[in-house]
mmCIF file of C-alpha atoms in Angstrom:
data_model
loop_
_atom_site.group_PDB
_atom_site.id
_atom_site.type_symbol
_atom_site.label_atom_id
_atom_site.label_comp_id
_atom_site.label_asym_id
_atom_site.label_seq_id
_atom_site.Cartn_x
_atom_site.Cartn_y
_atom_site.Cartn_z
ATOM 1 C CA UNK A 1 22.421 237.733 134.878
ATOM 2 C CA UNK A 2 20.893 234.485 133.696
ATOM 3 C CA UNK A 3 19.323 232.272 136.338
ATOM 4 C CA UNK A 4 18.622 228.559 136.519
ATOM 5 C CA UNK A 5 17.185 226.606 139.435
ATOM 6 C CA UNK A 6 17.828 222.876 139.435
ATOM 7 C CA UNK A 7 16.634 220.045 141.680
ATOM 8 C CA UNK A 8 19.117 218.924 144.296
ATOM 9 C CA UNK A 9 20.732 216.029 142.452
ATOM 10 C CA UNK A 10 24.103 215.745 140.810
ATOM 11 C CA UNK A 11 22.808 214.903 137.345
ATOM 12 C CA UNK A 12 20.536 217.960 137.265
ATOM 13 C CA UNK A 13 23.418 219.991 138.674
ATOM 14 C CA UNK A 14 25.323 219.436 135.420
ATOM 15 C CA UNK A 15 22.915 221.609 133.420
ATOM 16 C CA UNK A 16 24.202 224.987 134.670
ATOM 17 C CA UNK A 17 27.731 223.779 133.935
ATOM 18 C CA UNK A 18 26.804 222.995 130.335
ATOM 19 C CA UNK A 19 25.158 226.383 129.872
ATOM 20 C CA UNK A 20 28.062 228.317 131.385
ATOM 21 C CA UNK A 21 30.742 226.421 129.489
ATOM 22 C CA UNK A 22 28.838 226.862 126.247
ATOM 23 C CA UNK A 23 28.715 230.623 126.827
ATOM 24 C CA UNK A 24 32.411 230.598 127.792
ATOM 25 C CA UNK A 25 33.292 228.845 124.563
ATOM 26 C CA UNK A 26 31.293 231.412 122.590
ATOM 27 C CA UNK A 27 33.239 234.189 124.354
ATOM 28 C CA UNK A 28 36.578 232.647 123.405
ATOM 29 C CA UNK A 29 37.858 231.375 126.747
ATOM 30 C CA UNK A 30 40.828 229.038 126.402
ATOM 31 C CA UNK A 31 40.829 225.426 127.510
ATOM 32 C CA UNK A 32 42.739 226.196 130.709
ATOM 33 C CA UNK A 33 40.069 228.710 131.718
ATOM 34 C CA UNK A 34 37.196 226.369 130.950
ATOM 35 C CA UNK A 35 38.913 223.582 132.899
ATOM 36 C CA UNK A 36 39.162 225.986 135.859
ATOM 37 C CA UNK A 37 35.497 226.983 135.608
ATOM 38 C CA UNK A 38 34.360 223.398 135.208
ATOM 39 C CA UNK A 39 36.364 222.242 138.236
ATOM 40 C CA UNK A 40 35.162 225.134 140.413
ATOM 41 C CA UNK A 41 31.541 224.590 139.362
ATOM 42 C CA UNK A 42 31.709 220.886 140.153
ATOM 43 C CA UNK A 43 33.168 221.657 143.589
ATOM 44 C CA UNK A 44 30.606 224.356 144.355
ATOM 45 C CA UNK A 45 27.628 222.319 143.111
ATOM 46 C CA UNK A 46 28.781 219.239 145.017
ATOM 47 C CA UNK A 47 29.120 221.318 148.183
ATOM 48 C CA UNK A 48 25.636 222.774 147.649
ATOM 49 C CA UNK A 49 24.152 219.330 147.010
ATOM 50 C CA UNK A 50 25.919 217.427 149.782
ATOM 51 C CA UNK A 51 26.821 219.867 152.549
ATOM 52 C CA UNK A 52 24.306 222.667 151.958
ATOM 53 C CA UNK A 53 21.183 220.770 150.965
ATOM 54 C CA UNK A 54 22.275 217.586 152.758
ATOM 55 C CA UNK A 55 21.426 215.433 149.697
ATOM 56 C CA UNK A 56 17.733 216.302 150.191
ATOM 57 C CA UNK A 57 15.936 215.700 146.843
ATOM 58 C CA UNK A 58 13.190 218.153 147.805
ATOM 59 C CA UNK A 59 15.627 221.068 147.898
ATOM 60 C CA UNK A 60 17.043 223.096 145.013
ATOM 61 C CA UNK A 61 20.206 224.828 143.899
ATOM 62 C CA UNK A 62 19.976 228.278 142.333
ATOM 63 C CA UNK A 63 22.662 229.350 139.873
ATOM 64 C CA UNK A 64 22.930 232.891 138.520
ATOM 65 C CA UNK A 65 25.635 233.618 135.969
ATOM 66 C CA UNK A 66 26.956 236.137 133.514
ATOM 67 C CA UNK A 67 29.581 235.339 130.909
ATOM 68 C CA UNK A 68 31.256 238.180 129.038
ATOM 69 C CA UNK A 69 34.439 238.312 126.969
ATOM 70 C CA UNK A 70 36.217 239.799 130.007
ATOM 71 C CA UNK A 71 34.930 237.784 132.959
ATOM 72 C CA UNK A 72 32.699 234.971 134.134
ATOM 73 C CA UNK A 73 30.688 235.573 137.288
ATOM 74 C CA UNK A 74 28.602 232.870 138.947
ATOM 75 C CA UNK A 75 26.525 232.786 142.132
ATOM 76 C CA UNK A 76 25.453 229.443 143.568
ATOM 77 C CA UNK A 77 22.943 229.264 146.411
ATOM 78 C CA UNK A 78 21.651 226.290 148.384
ATOM 79 C CA UNK A 79 18.768 225.946 150.821
ATOM 80 C CA UNK A 80 20.771 224.625 153.748
ATOM 81 C CA UNK A 81 21.703 226.081 157.097
ATOM 82 C CA UNK A 82 24.948 227.693 155.956
ATOM 83 C CA UNK A 83 28.467 227.225 157.276
ATOM 84 C CA UNK A 84 31.564 229.203 158.196
ATOM 85 C CA UNK A 85 34.132 228.755 155.398
ATOM 86 C CA UNK A 86 36.772 230.152 157.736
ATOM 87 C CA UNK A 87 36.487 227.009 159.841
ATOM 88 C CA UNK A 88 37.341 224.652 156.974
ATOM 89 C CA UNK A 89 40.949 223.512 157.505
ATOM 90 C CA UNK A 90 43.591 223.975 154.832
ATOM 91 C CA UNK A 91 43.819 220.522 153.210
ATOM 92 C CA UNK A 92 47.393 221.140 152.097
ATOM 93 C CA UNK A 93 48.684 221.327 155.669
ATOM 94 C CA UNK A 94 50.625 218.183 156.630
ATOM 95 C CA UNK A 95 48.099 217.058 159.246
ATOM 96 C CA UNK A 96 45.246 217.202 156.717
ATOM 97 C CA UNK A 97 46.847 215.973 153.484
ATOM 98 C CA UNK A 98 45.676 212.387 153.927
ATOM 99 C CA UNK A 99 42.077 213.319 154.734
ATOM 100 C CA UNK A 100 39.668 212.065 152.067
ATOM 101 C CA UNK A 101 37.543 215.231 152.135
ATOM 102 C CA UNK A 102 37.890 219.006 152.309
ATOM 103 C CA UNK A 103 39.649 219.987 149.072
ATOM 104 C CA UNK A 104 36.756 221.627 147.229
ATOM 105 C CA UNK A 105 37.023 225.166 148.575
ATOM 106 C CA UNK A 106 40.797 225.133 148.260
ATOM 107 C CA UNK A 107 40.534 224.106 144.601
ATOM 108 C CA UNK A 108 37.973 226.834 143.870
ATOM 109 C CA UNK A 109 40.278 229.438 145.388
ATOM 110 C CA UNK A 110 43.290 228.078 143.491
ATOM 111 C CA UNK A 111 41.618 228.142 140.069
ATOM 112 C CA UNK A 112 39.508 231.298 140.246
ATOM 113 C CA UNK A 113 40.197 234.994 140.717
ATOM 114 C CA UNK A 114 37.505 235.540 143.358
ATOM 115 C CA UNK A 115 35.632 233.185 145.684
ATOM 116 C CA UNK A 116 33.329 234.890 148.188
ATOM 117 C CA UNK A 117 30.754 233.436 150.540
ATOM 118 C CA UNK A 118 27.692 235.328 151.728
ATOM 119 C CA UNK A 119 24.366 234.631 153.430
ATOM 120 C CA UNK A 120 26.137 232.678 156.184
ATOM 121 C CA UNK A 121 27.816 230.428 153.627
ATOM 122 C CA UNK A 122 24.639 229.578 151.695
ATOM 123 C CA UNK A 123 25.756 231.507 148.610
ATOM 124 C CA UNK A 124 29.138 231.447 146.938
ATOM 125 C CA UNK A 125 30.184 233.936 144.269
ATOM 126 C CA UNK A 126 32.805 232.800 141.776
ATOM 127 C CA UNK A 127 34.707 235.021 139.341
ATOM 128 C CA UNK A 128 37.084 234.026 136.568
ATOM 129 C CA UNK A 129 38.797 236.763 134.573
ATOM 130 C CA UNK A 130 39.957 236.181 131.023
ATOM 131 C CA UNK A 131 43.713 236.407 130.899
ATOM 132 C CA UNK A 132 45.248 238.147 127.878
ATOM 133 C CA UNK B 1 56.237 212.152 131.506
ATOM 134 C CA UNK B 2 53.621 212.229 128.788
ATOM 135 C CA UNK B 3 51.640 215.410 129.145
ATOM 136 C CA UNK B 4 49.338 217.426 126.977
ATOM 137 C CA UNK B 5 49.402 221.198 127.076
ATOM 138 C CA UNK B 6 46.303 222.981 125.831
ATOM 139 C CA UNK B 7 47.158 226.543 126.859
ATOM 140 C CA UNK B 8 46.058 228.213 123.674
ATOM 141 C CA UNK B 9 43.296 225.933 122.486
ATOM 142 C CA UNK B 10 39.831 227.379 122.515
ATOM 143 C CA UNK B 11 36.680 225.890 123.903
ATOM 144 C CA UNK B 12 35.946 223.006 126.193
ATOM 145 C CA UNK B 13 35.744 219.290 125.777
ATOM 146 C CA UNK B 14 32.381 217.835 126.794
ATOM 147 C CA UNK B 15 32.433 215.078 129.404
ATOM 148 C CA UNK B 16 33.494 211.729 128.055
ATOM 149 C CA UNK B 17 32.107 208.543 129.623
ATOM 150 C CA UNK B 18 33.974 207.520 132.756
ATOM 151 C CA UNK B 19 35.039 203.906 133.014
ATOM 152 C CA UNK B 20 37.626 201.754 134.752
ATOM 153 C CA UNK B 21 39.544 198.729 133.492
ATOM 154 C CA UNK B 22 40.987 196.518 136.214
ATOM 155 C CA UNK B 23 43.775 193.979 135.900
ATOM 156 C CA UNK B 24 44.818 191.959 138.948
ATOM 157 C CA UNK B 25 48.340 190.615 139.310
ATOM 158 C CA UNK B 26 48.535 188.846 142.697
ATOM 159 C CA UNK B 27 48.492 191.653 145.299
ATOM 160 C CA UNK B 28 48.729 194.385 142.661
ATOM 161 C CA UNK B 29 45.747 195.929 140.870
ATOM 162 C CA UNK B 30 46.284 198.027 137.766
ATOM 163 C CA UNK B 31 43.321 200.328 137.263
ATOM 164 C CA UNK B 32 43.121 202.187 133.973
ATOM 165 C CA UNK B 33 40.896 205.234 134.195
ATOM 166 C CA UNK B 34 39.163 206.575 131.103
ATOM 167 C CA UNK B 35 37.137 209.697 130.466
ATOM 168 C CA UNK B 36 35.839 212.338 132.848
ATOM 169 C CA UNK B 37 35.537 211.602 136.564
ATOM 170 C CA UNK B 38 32.870 214.234 137.184
ATOM 171 C CA UNK B 39 30.707 214.845 140.239
ATOM 172 C CA UNK B 40 27.840 212.554 139.262
ATOM 173 C CA UNK B 41 30.118 209.518 138.756
ATOM 174 C CA UNK B 42 33.117 210.210 141.005
ATOM 175 C CA UNK B 43 31.868 208.118 143.934
ATOM 176 C CA UNK B 44 32.154 205.043 141.705
ATOM 177 C CA UNK B 45 35.913 205.502 141.652
ATOM 178 C CA UNK B 46 36.271 205.463 145.441
ATOM 179 C CA UNK B 47 33.861 202.550 145.791
ATOM 180 C CA UNK B 48 35.739 200.487 143.213
ATOM 181 C CA UNK B 49 39.137 201.215 144.764
ATOM 182 C CA UNK B 50 37.887 200.391 148.259
ATOM 183 C CA UNK B 51 36.464 197.119 146.915
ATOM 184 C CA UNK B 52 39.931 196.273 145.609
ATOM 185 C CA UNK B 53 41.563 197.205 148.885
ATOM 186 C CA UNK B 54 39.071 194.902 150.642
ATOM 187 C CA UNK B 55 40.358 191.996 148.559
ATOM 188 C CA UNK B 56 43.942 190.785 148.947
ATOM 189 C CA UNK B 57 45.115 193.795 146.955
ATOM 190 C CA UNK B 58 47.725 195.897 148.787
ATOM 191 C CA UNK B 59 49.214 197.806 145.855
ATOM 192 C CA UNK B 60 47.077 199.865 143.492
ATOM 193 C CA UNK B 61 48.396 201.463 140.328
ATOM 194 C CA UNK B 62 46.145 204.079 138.753
ATOM 195 C CA UNK B 63 46.870 204.619 135.080
ATOM 196 C CA UNK B 64 45.596 208.148 134.436
ATOM 197 C CA UNK B 65 46.820 208.614 130.880
ATOM 198 C CA UNK B 66 43.285 208.549 129.448
ATOM 199 C CA UNK B 67 41.621 210.460 132.302
ATOM 200 C CA UNK B 68 40.709 214.010 131.273
ATOM 201 C CA UNK B 69 39.024 215.317 134.438
ATOM 202 C CA UNK B 70 38.763 214.584 138.159
ATOM 203 C CA UNK B 71 37.228 216.566 141.004
ATOM 204 C CA UNK B 72 37.715 216.415 144.747
ATOM 205 C CA UNK B 73 35.245 213.605 145.491
ATOM 206 C CA UNK B 74 37.173 211.394 143.081
ATOM 207 C CA UNK B 75 40.448 212.446 144.666
ATOM 208 C CA UNK B 76 38.973 211.655 148.074
ATOM 209 C CA UNK B 77 38.202 208.126 146.921
ATOM 210 C CA UNK B 78 41.805 207.705 145.828
ATOM 211 C CA UNK B 79 43.006 208.953 149.224
ATOM 212 C CA UNK B 80 40.676 206.560 151.081
ATOM 213 C CA UNK B 81 41.955 203.557 149.173
ATOM 214 C CA UNK B 82 45.540 204.724 149.657
ATOM 215 C CA UNK B 83 44.958 204.774 153.425
ATOM 216 C CA UNK B 84 43.510 201.260 153.262
ATOM 217 C CA UNK B 85 46.544 199.988 151.298
ATOM 218 C CA UNK B 86 48.989 201.749 153.616
ATOM 219 C CA UNK B 87 47.484 200.098 156.678
ATOM 220 C CA UNK B 88 48.530 196.781 155.116
ATOM 221 C CA UNK B 89 52.020 198.002 154.194
ATOM 222 C CA UNK B 90 50.972 198.635 150.614
ATOM 223 C CA UNK B 91 50.897 201.745 148.484
ATOM 224 C CA UNK B 92 49.132 203.523 145.630
ATOM 225 C CA UNK B 93 50.942 204.787 142.547
ATOM 226 C CA UNK B 94 49.871 207.064 139.719
ATOM 227 C CA UNK B 95 50.871 206.785 136.077
ATOM 228 C CA UNK B 96 50.970 209.507 133.432
ATOM 229 C CA UNK B 97 48.354 212.018 134.586
ATOM 230 C CA UNK B 98 47.597 214.616 131.919
ATOM 231 C CA UNK B 99 48.933 218.106 132.640
ATOM 232 C CA UNK B 100 45.703 219.622 134.066
ATOM 233 C CA UNK B 101 45.233 216.669 136.409
ATOM 234 C CA UNK B 102 48.876 216.665 137.472
ATOM 235 C CA UNK B 103 48.422 220.350 138.328
ATOM 236 C CA UNK B 104 45.435 219.489 140.550
ATOM 237 C CA UNK B 105 47.476 216.771 142.276
ATOM 238 C CA UNK B 106 50.326 219.195 142.858
ATOM 239 C CA UNK B 107 48.097 222.024 144.118
ATOM 240 C CA UNK B 108 46.461 219.709 146.637
ATOM 241 C CA UNK B 109 49.899 218.288 147.504
ATOM 242 C CA UNK B 110 48.636 214.788 146.909
ATOM 243 C CA UNK B 111 51.849 214.151 145.027
ATOM 244 C CA UNK B 112 53.355 213.954 148.529
ATOM 245 C CA UNK B 113 51.208 210.869 149.156
ATOM 246 C CA UNK B 114 51.320 209.182 145.780
ATOM 247 C CA UNK B 115 54.420 208.699 143.653
ATOM 248 C CA UNK B 116 53.827 209.647 140.013
ATOM 249 C CA UNK B 117 55.479 207.625 137.236
ATOM 250 C CA UNK B 118 55.831 208.293 133.538
ATOM 251 C CA UNK B 119 55.004 204.741 132.482
ATOM 252 C CA UNK B 120 53.151 201.723 133.802
ATOM 253 C CA UNK B 121 56.349 199.689 133.566
ATOM 254 C CA UNK B 122 58.150 202.109 135.869
ATOM 255 C CA UNK B 123 55.296 202.030 138.356
ATOM 256 C CA UNK B 124 55.330 198.236 138.351
ATOM 257 C CA UNK B 125 59.067 197.884 138.870
ATOM 258 C CA UNK B 126 60.009 200.766 141.178
ATOM 259 C CA UNK B 127 60.787 199.674 144.746
ATOM 260 C CA UNK B 128 58.663 201.015 147.606
ATOM 261 C CA UNK B 129 59.278 204.632 148.500
ATOM 262 C CA UNK B 130 60.833 205.524 145.132
ATOM 263 C CA UNK B 131 59.283 208.241 143.008
#
């Protein structure tokens, strides 16, 4: 796997996205797949920046990734205190639809084939399979 | 509905600069969104819409025809301004989102909050509560 560690700011957090999408393009992923990866990456990096690292500029986000013609696998880790993803409410339920926040994890799950949290929520593993 | 399907195209489009054009017509603001509303700029969208809602604007129309990407922080800003408009008996309407963005709106069920119109003219003339 390739690895990149970026400072905890949203401009720096774009660099892993550019690298992964460039590799995805080279491996022939279609535009729907790259849209899905881009959206999931933006959600995961925003969560790491804001909720994990609490917008602290002294912290970092680590991204490990592997792009092959069959699948894209990404691990994103922050330096925060972790969280329980099971306690995040489903934003599509009627009582939560008009909440401004809380759609990131749901979107990752909707657009990817696997979304798994580990290390008490400090690392998220994302997998996108290439569809025939 | 004007949509663009890219199912079989290869590659990805790099981010295009995000910008907003605002036209005020009495209590209505028409906001044309352009480019990619990505994580490093998406808070600008919510801030701009809340600024409008703090004026005498009660109805916001978001023209999304030229918007190619939006993530959840941007969507959250739209929801916040919708809530502000609704508290003053207003509403927020969407126009012509491209297919990938319409899919995001449908998956998150935000289409239950915001009516989606094919054209700006339809959004301007439809009575309240009509989609």
